[in-house]
Tab-separated table of C-alpha atoms in Angstrom:
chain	number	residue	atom	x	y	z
A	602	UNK	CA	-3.376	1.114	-76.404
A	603	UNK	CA	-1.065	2.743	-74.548
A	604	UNK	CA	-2.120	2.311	-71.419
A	605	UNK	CA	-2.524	-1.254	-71.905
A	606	UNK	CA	-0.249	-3.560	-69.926
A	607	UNK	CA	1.204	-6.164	-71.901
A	608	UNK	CA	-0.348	-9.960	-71.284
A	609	UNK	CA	3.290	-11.206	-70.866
A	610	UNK	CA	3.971	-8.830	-67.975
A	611	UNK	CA	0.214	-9.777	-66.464
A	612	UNK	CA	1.116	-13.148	-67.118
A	613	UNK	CA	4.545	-12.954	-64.614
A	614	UNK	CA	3.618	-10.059	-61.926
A	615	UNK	CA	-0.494	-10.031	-61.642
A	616	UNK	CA	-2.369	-12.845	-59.529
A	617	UNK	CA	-3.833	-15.570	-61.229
A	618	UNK	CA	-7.052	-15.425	-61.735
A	619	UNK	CA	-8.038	-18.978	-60.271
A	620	UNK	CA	-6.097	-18.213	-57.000
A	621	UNK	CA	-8.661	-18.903	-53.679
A	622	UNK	CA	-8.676	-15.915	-51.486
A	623	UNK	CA	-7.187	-17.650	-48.876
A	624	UNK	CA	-3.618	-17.852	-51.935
A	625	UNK	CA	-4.173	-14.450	-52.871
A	626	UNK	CA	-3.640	-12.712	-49.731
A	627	UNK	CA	-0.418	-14.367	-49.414
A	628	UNK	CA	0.853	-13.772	-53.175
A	629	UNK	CA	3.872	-11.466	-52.614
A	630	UNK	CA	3.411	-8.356	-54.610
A	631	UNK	CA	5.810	-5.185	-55.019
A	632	UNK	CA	6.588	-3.109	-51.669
A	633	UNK	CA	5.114	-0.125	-51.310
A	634	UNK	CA	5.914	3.337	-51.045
A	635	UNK	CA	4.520	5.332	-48.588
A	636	UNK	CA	6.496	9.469	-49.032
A	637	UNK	CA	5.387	11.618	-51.792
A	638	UNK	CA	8.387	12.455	-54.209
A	639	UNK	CA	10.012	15.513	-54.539
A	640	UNK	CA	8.600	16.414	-57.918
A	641	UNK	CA	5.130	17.267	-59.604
A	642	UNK	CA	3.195	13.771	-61.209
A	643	UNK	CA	2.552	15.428	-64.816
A	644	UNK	CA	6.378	16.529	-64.520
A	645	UNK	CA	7.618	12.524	-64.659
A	646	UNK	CA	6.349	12.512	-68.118
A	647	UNK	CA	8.957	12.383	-70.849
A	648	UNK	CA	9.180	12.706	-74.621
A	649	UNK	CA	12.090	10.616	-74.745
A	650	UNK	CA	11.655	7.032	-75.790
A	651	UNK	CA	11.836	4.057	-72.843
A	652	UNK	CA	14.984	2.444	-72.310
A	653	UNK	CA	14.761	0.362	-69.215
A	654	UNK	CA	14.852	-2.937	-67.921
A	655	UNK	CA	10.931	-3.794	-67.495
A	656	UNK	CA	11.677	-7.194	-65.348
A	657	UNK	CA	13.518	-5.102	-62.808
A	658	UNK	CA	10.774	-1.888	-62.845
A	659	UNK	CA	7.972	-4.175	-62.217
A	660	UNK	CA	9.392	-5.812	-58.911
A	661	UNK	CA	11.000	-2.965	-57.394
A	662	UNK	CA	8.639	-1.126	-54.874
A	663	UNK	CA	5.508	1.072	-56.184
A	664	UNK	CA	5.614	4.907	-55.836
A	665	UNK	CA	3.066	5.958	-53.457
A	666	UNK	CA	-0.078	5.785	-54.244
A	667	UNK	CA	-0.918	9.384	-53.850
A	668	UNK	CA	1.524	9.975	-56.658
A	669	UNK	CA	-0.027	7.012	-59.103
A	670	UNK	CA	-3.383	8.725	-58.288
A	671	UNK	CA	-2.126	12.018	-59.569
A	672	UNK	CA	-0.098	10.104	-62.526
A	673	UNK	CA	-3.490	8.511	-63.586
A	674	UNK	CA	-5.539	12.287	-63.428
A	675	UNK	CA	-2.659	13.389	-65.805
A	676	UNK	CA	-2.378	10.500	-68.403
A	677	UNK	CA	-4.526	11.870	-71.042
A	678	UNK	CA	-2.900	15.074	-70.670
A	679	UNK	CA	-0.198	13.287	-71.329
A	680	UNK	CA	-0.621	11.795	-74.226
A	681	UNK	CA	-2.038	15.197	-75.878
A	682	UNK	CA	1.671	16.810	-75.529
A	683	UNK	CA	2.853	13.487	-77.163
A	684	UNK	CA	4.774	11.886	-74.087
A	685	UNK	CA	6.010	8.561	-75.095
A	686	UNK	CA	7.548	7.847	-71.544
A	687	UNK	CA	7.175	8.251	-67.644
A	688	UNK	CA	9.739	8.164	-65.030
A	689	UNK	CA	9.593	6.608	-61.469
A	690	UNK	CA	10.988	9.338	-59.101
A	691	UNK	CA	12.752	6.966	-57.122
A	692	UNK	CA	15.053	6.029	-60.334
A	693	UNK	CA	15.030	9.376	-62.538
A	694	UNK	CA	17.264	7.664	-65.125
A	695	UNK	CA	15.075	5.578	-66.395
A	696	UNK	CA	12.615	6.577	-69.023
A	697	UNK	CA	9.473	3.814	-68.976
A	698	UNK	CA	6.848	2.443	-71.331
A	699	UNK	CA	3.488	4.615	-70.380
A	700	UNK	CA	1.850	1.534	-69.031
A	701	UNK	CA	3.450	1.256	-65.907
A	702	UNK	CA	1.631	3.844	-65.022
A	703	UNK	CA	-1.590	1.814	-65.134
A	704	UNK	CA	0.974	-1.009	-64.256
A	705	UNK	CA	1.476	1.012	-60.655
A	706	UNK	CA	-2.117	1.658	-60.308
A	707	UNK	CA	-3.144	-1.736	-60.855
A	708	UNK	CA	-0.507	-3.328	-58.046
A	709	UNK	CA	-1.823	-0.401	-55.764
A	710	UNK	CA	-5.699	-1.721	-56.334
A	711	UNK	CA	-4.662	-5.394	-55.725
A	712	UNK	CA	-2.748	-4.944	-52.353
A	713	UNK	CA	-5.535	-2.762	-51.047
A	714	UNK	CA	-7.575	-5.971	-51.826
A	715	UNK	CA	-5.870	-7.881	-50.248
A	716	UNK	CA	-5.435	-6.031	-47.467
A	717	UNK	CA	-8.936	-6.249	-47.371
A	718	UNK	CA	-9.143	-9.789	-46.843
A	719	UNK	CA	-6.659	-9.838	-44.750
A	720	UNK	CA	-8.323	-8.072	-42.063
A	721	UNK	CA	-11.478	-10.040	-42.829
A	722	UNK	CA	-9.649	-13.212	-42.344
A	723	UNK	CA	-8.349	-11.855	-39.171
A	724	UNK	CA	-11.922	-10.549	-38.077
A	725	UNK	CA	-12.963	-13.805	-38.309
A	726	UNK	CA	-10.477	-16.052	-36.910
A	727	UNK	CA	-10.569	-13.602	-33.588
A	728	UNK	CA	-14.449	-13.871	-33.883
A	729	UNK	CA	-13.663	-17.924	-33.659
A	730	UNK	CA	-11.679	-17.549	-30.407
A	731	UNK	CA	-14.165	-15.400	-28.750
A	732	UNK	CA	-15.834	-17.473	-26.508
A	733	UNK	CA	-18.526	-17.889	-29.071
A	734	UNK	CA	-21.750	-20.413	-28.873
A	735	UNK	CA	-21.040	-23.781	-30.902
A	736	UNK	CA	-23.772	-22.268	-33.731
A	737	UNK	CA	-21.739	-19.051	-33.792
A	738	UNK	CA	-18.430	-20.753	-34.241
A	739	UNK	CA	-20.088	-22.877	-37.304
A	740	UNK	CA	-20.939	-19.868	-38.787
A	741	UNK	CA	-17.746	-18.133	-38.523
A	742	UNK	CA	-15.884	-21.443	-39.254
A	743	UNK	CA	-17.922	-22.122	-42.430
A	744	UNK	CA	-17.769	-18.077	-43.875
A	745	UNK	CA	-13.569	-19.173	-43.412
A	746	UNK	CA	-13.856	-22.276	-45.055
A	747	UNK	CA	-15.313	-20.380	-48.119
A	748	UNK	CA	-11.828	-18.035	-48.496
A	749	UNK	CA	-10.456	-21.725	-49.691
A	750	UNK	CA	-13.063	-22.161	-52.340
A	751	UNK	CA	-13.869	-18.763	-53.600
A	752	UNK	CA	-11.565	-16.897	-56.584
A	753	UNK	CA	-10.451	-14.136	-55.333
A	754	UNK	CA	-11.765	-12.160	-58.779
A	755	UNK	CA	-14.413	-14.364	-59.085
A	756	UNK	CA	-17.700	-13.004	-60.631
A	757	UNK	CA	-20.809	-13.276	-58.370
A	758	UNK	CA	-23.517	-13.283	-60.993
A	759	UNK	CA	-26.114	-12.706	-57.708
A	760	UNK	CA	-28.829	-10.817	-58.920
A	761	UNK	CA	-29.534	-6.761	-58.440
A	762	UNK	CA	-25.359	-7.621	-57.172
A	763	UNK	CA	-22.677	-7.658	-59.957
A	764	UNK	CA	-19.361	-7.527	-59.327
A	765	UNK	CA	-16.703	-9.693	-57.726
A	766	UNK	CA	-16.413	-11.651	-54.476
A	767	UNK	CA	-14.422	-9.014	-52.951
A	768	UNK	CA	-17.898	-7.396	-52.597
A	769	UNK	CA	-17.861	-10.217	-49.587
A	770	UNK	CA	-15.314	-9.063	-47.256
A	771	UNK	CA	-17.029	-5.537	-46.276
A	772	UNK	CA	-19.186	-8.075	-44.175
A	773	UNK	CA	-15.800	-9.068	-41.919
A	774	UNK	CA	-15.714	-6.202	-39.729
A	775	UNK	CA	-17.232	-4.598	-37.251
A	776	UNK	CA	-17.179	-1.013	-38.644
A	777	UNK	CA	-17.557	-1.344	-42.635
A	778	UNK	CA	-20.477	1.061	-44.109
A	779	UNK	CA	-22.365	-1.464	-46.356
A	780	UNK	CA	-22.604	0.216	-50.251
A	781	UNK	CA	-25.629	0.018	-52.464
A	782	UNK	CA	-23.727	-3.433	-54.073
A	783	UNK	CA	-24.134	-5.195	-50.806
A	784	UNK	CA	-27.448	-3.788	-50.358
A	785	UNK	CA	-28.530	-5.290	-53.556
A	786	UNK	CA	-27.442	-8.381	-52.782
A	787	UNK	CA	-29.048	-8.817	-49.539
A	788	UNK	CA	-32.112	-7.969	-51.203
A	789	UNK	CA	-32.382	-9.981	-53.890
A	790	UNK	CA	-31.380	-13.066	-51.618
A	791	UNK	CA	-34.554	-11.997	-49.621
A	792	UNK	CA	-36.834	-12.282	-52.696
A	793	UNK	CA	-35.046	-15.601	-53.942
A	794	UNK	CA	-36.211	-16.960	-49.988
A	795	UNK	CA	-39.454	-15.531	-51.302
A	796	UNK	CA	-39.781	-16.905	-54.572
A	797	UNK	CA	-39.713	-20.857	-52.782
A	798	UNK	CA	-42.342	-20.166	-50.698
A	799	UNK	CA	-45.611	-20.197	-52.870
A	800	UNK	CA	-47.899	-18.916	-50.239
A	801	UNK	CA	-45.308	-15.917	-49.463
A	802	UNK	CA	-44.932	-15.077	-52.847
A	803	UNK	CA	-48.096	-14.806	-54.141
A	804	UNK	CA	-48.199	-11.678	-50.711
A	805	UNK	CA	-45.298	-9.658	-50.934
A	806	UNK	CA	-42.401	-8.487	-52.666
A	807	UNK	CA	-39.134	-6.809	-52.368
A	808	UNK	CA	-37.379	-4.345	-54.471
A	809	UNK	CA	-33.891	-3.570	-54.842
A	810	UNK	CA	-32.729	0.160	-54.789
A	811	UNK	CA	-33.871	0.645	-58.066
A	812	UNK	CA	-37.209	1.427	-56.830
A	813	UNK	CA	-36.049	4.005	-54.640
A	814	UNK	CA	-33.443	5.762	-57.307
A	815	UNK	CA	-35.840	5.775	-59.583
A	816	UNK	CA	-38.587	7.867	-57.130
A	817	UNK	CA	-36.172	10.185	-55.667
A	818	UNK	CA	-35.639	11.370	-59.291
A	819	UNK	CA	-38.598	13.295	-59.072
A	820	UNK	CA	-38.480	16.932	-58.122
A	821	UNK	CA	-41.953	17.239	-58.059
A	822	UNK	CA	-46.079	15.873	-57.782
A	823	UNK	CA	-45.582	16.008	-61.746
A	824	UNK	CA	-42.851	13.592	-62.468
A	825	UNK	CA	-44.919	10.857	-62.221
A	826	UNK	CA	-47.219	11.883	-65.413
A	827	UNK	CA	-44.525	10.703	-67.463
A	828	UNK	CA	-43.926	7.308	-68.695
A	829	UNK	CA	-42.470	5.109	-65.853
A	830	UNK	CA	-39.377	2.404	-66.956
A	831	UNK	CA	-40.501	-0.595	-68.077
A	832	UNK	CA	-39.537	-2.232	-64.405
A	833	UNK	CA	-41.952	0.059	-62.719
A	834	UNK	CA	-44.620	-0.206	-65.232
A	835	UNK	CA	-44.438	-3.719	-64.504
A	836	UNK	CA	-44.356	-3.526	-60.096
A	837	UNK	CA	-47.176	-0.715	-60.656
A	838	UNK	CA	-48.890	-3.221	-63.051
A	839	UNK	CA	-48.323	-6.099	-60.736
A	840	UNK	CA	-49.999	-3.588	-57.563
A	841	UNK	CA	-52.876	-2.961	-59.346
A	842	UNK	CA	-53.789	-6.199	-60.359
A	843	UNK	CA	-54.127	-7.102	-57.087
A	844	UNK	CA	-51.054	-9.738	-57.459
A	845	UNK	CA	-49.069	-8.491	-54.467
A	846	UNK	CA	-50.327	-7.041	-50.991
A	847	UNK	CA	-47.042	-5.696	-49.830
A	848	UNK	CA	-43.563	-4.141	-51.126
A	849	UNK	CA	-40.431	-3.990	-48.879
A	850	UNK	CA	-37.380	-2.197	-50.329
A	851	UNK	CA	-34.646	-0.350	-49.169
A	852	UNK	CA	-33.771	3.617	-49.215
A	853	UNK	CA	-30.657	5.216	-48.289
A	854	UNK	CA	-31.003	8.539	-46.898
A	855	UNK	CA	-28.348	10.945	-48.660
A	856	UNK	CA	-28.606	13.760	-46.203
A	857	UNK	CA	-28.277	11.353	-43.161
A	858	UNK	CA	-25.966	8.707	-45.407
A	859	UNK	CA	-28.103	6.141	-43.274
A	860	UNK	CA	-30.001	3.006	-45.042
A	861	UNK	CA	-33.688	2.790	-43.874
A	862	UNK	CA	-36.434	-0.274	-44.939
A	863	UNK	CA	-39.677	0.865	-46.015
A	864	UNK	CA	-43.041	-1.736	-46.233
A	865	UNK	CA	-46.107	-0.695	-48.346
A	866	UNK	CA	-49.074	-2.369	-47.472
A	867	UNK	CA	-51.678	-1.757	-51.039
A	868	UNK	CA	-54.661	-3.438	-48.990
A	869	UNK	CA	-54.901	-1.385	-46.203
A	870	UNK	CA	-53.157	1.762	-48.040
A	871	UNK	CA	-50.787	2.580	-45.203
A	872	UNK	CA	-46.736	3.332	-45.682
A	873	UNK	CA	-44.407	2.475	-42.426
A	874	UNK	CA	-40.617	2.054	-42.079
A	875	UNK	CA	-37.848	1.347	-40.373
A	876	UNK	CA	-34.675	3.472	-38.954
A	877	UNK	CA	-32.328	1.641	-37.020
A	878	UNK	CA	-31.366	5.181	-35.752
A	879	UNK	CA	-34.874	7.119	-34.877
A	880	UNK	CA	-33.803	7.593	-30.746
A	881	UNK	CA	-31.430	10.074	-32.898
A	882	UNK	CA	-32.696	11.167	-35.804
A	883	UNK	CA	-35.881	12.895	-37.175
A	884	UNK	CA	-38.063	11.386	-39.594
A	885	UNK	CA	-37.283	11.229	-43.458
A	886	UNK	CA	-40.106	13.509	-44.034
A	887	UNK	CA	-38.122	13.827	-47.551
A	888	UNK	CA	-38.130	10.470	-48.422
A	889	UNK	CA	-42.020	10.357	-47.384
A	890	UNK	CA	-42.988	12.898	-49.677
A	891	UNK	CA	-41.758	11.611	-52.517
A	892	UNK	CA	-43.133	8.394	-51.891
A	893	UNK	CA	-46.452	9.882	-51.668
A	894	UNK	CA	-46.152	11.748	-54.888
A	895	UNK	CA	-45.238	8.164	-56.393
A	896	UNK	CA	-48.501	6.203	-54.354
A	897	UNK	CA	-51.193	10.002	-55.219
A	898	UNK	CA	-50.600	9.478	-59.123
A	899	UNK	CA	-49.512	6.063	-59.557
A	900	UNK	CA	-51.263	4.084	-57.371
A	901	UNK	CA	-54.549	5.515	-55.450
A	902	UNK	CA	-52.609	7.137	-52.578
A	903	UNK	CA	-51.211	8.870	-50.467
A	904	UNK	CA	-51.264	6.306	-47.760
A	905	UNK	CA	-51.587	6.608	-44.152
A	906	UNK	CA	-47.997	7.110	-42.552
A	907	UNK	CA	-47.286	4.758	-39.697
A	908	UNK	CA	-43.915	6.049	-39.204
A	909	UNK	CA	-41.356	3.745	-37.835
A	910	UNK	CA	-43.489	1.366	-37.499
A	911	UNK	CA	-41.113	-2.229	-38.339
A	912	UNK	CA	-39.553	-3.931	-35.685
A	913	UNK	CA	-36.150	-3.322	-35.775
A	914	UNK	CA	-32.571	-3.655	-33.798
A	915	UNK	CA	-31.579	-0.750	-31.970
A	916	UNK	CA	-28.110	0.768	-33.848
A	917	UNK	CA	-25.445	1.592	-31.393
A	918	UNK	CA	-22.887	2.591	-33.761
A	919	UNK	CA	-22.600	4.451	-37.310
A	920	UNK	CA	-21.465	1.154	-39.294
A	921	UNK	CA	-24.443	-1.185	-39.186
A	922	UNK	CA	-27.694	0.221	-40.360
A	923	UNK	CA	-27.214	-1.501	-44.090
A	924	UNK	CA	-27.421	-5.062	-41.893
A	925	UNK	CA	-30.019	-3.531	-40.309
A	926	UNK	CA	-31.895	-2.684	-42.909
A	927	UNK	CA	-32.133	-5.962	-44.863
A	928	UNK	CA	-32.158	-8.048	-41.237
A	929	UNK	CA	-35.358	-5.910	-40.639
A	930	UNK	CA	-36.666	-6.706	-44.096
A	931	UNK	CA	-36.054	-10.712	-43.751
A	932	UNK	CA	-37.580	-10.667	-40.311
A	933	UNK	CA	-40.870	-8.755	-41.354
A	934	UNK	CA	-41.247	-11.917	-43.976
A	935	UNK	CA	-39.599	-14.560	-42.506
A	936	UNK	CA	-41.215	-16.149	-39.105
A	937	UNK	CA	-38.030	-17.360	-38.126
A	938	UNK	CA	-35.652	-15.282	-38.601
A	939	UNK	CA	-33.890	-13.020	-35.638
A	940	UNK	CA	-33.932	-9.784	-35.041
A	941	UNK	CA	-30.658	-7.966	-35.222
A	942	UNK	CA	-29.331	-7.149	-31.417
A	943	UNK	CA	-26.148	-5.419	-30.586
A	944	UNK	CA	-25.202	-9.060	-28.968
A	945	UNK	CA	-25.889	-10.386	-32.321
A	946	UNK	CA	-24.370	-8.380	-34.680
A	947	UNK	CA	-21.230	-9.563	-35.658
A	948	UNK	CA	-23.142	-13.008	-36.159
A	949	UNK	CA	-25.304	-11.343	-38.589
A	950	UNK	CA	-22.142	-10.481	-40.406
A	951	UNK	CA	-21.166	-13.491	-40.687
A	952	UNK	CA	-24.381	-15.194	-41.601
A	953	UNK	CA	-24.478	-13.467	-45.241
């Protein structure tokens, strides 16, 4: 393949694998470049055969990464006019192998990692020397204590969650948007807490956002004639067997790009949710009618709409509403858990 960087090349310049995070973030990589060249990406390709020295073109500093972008969008292109070469701007002599283009790319994706992790580290050392209760400062302290044990490539194998740990450090800041991976996660730890407690689970559920993208597929009442996937013939099965009294899953609102919780109660037929932001915004009267569509043919609805009727924090910013929405989830369940407060939030952070 020609895009393919060689293993001996991976073997000398890329990260081990087994590294901790705490190692990673302090493996020395290639500088960066930061100004765009003088001259178009799809331009730097060549005909001409390679004929430089690869040790010394993998440790001098990466072409910006606006320029690798651009270099990726015009590979294939590439490759169509028959390129066999590509030429860093900053050396215009030297004709190189086509992989260092994917080469470039790949050094760009691990320093923004560990950049990443940096700044988590950082987050959480400063939340350590904040004055912090001794149970906050365990917390902190042990989340740390896990950058020395955890690969920083490591798979997570969590269910409704795959990827890597990196998928960890959007929790070490105050201002990172949680993504659907995250929200997975925190919802499938919810039903694993579920799942040891006998009485609890034989009462209530929760659903990852697969319930949800599978229900806002529908553009209409009809949709739901058709033959549901065999996960939802299963939860619908499940509901009308009697085997569950409530469902708790997560939504995210496109038009808002704001993650709500929403609890269906099957014995008393009502529907009720949560929006960490509803001093601000209206009600996802979208969301609600699709749901009803789902409950009218599936499932002997519509149900009664209680609105925003969970207990839930208060948000007062635009980052936190995915914590929100699983912290509101665990404490609907759980009797002991804690309701998410502006006081607490960075703790709830650092507790997943």
């Amino acid at each position: 393949m020609l895009r393919e960087v060689p293993g001996d090349i991976k073997h000398k310049r890329y990260p081990s694998m087994d590294l901790s995070i705490e190692s990673f973030i302090k493996y020395q990589l290639p500088k960066c470049t930061y100004a765009l060249p003088g001259v178009e990406a799809l331009e730097c390709f060549k005909k001409r055969e390679p004929n430089a020295d690869l040790d010394a073109h993998t440790t001098i500093p990466l072409p910006s990464r606006q320029f690798v972008e651009k270099l990726d969008t015009h590979f294939r292109q590439a490759i169509l006019d028959d390129m066999h070469s590509v030429i860093n701007p900053a050396y215009p002599g030297s004709y190189l192998p086509l992989w260092l283009a994917r080469y470039w790319k790949d050094m760009w994706e691990i320093y923004n990692l560990q950049e990443t992790w940096k700044k988590g580290l950082t987050w959480l050392e400063d939340k350590m020397q904040g004055g912090v209760s001794e149970m906050e400062y365990d917390i902190y302290r042990g989340a740390h204590k896990l950058t020395n044990i955890l690969r920083w490539s490591e798979e997570t194998n969590i269910a409704g969650a795959h990827g890597a740990t990196d998928i960890f450090a959007r929790y070490l800041s105050d201002k990172t948007w949680m993504n659907s991976t995250q929200i997975n996660m925190m919802f499938a730890h919810i039903l694993d807490r579920i799942e040891q407690d006998e009485t609890l689970d034989s009462l209530v559920t929760v659903e990852t956002l697969c319930l949800w993208t599978e229900i806002k597929k529908a553009k209409n009442i009809q949709y739901f004639d058709g033959h549901p996937p065999m996960f939802l013939h299963r939860l619908e099965k499940r509901i009308l067997d009697r085997e569950i009294d409530f469902l708790i899953f997560p939504v995210h609102w496109d038009v808002q790009k704001h993650w709500l919780t929403f609890k269906l109660d099957f014995q008393l037929k009502e529907l009720s949710y949560s929006d960490s932001l509803a001093h601000k915004l209206a009600p996802p009267m979208d969301i609600i009618k699709k749901l009803q569509w789902w409950l009218k043919k599936r499932l002997d609805g519509p149900f009664k709409n209680l609105g925003d009727g969970l207990e839930h924090g208060r948000q007062d910013d635009m980052s936190n509403c995915g914590i929100l929405c699983a912290n509101t989830a665990a404490c609907d369940i759980f009797e002991d858990d804690d309701l998410w407060t502006t006081e607490t939030k960075a703790l709830k952070r650092g507790e997943q």
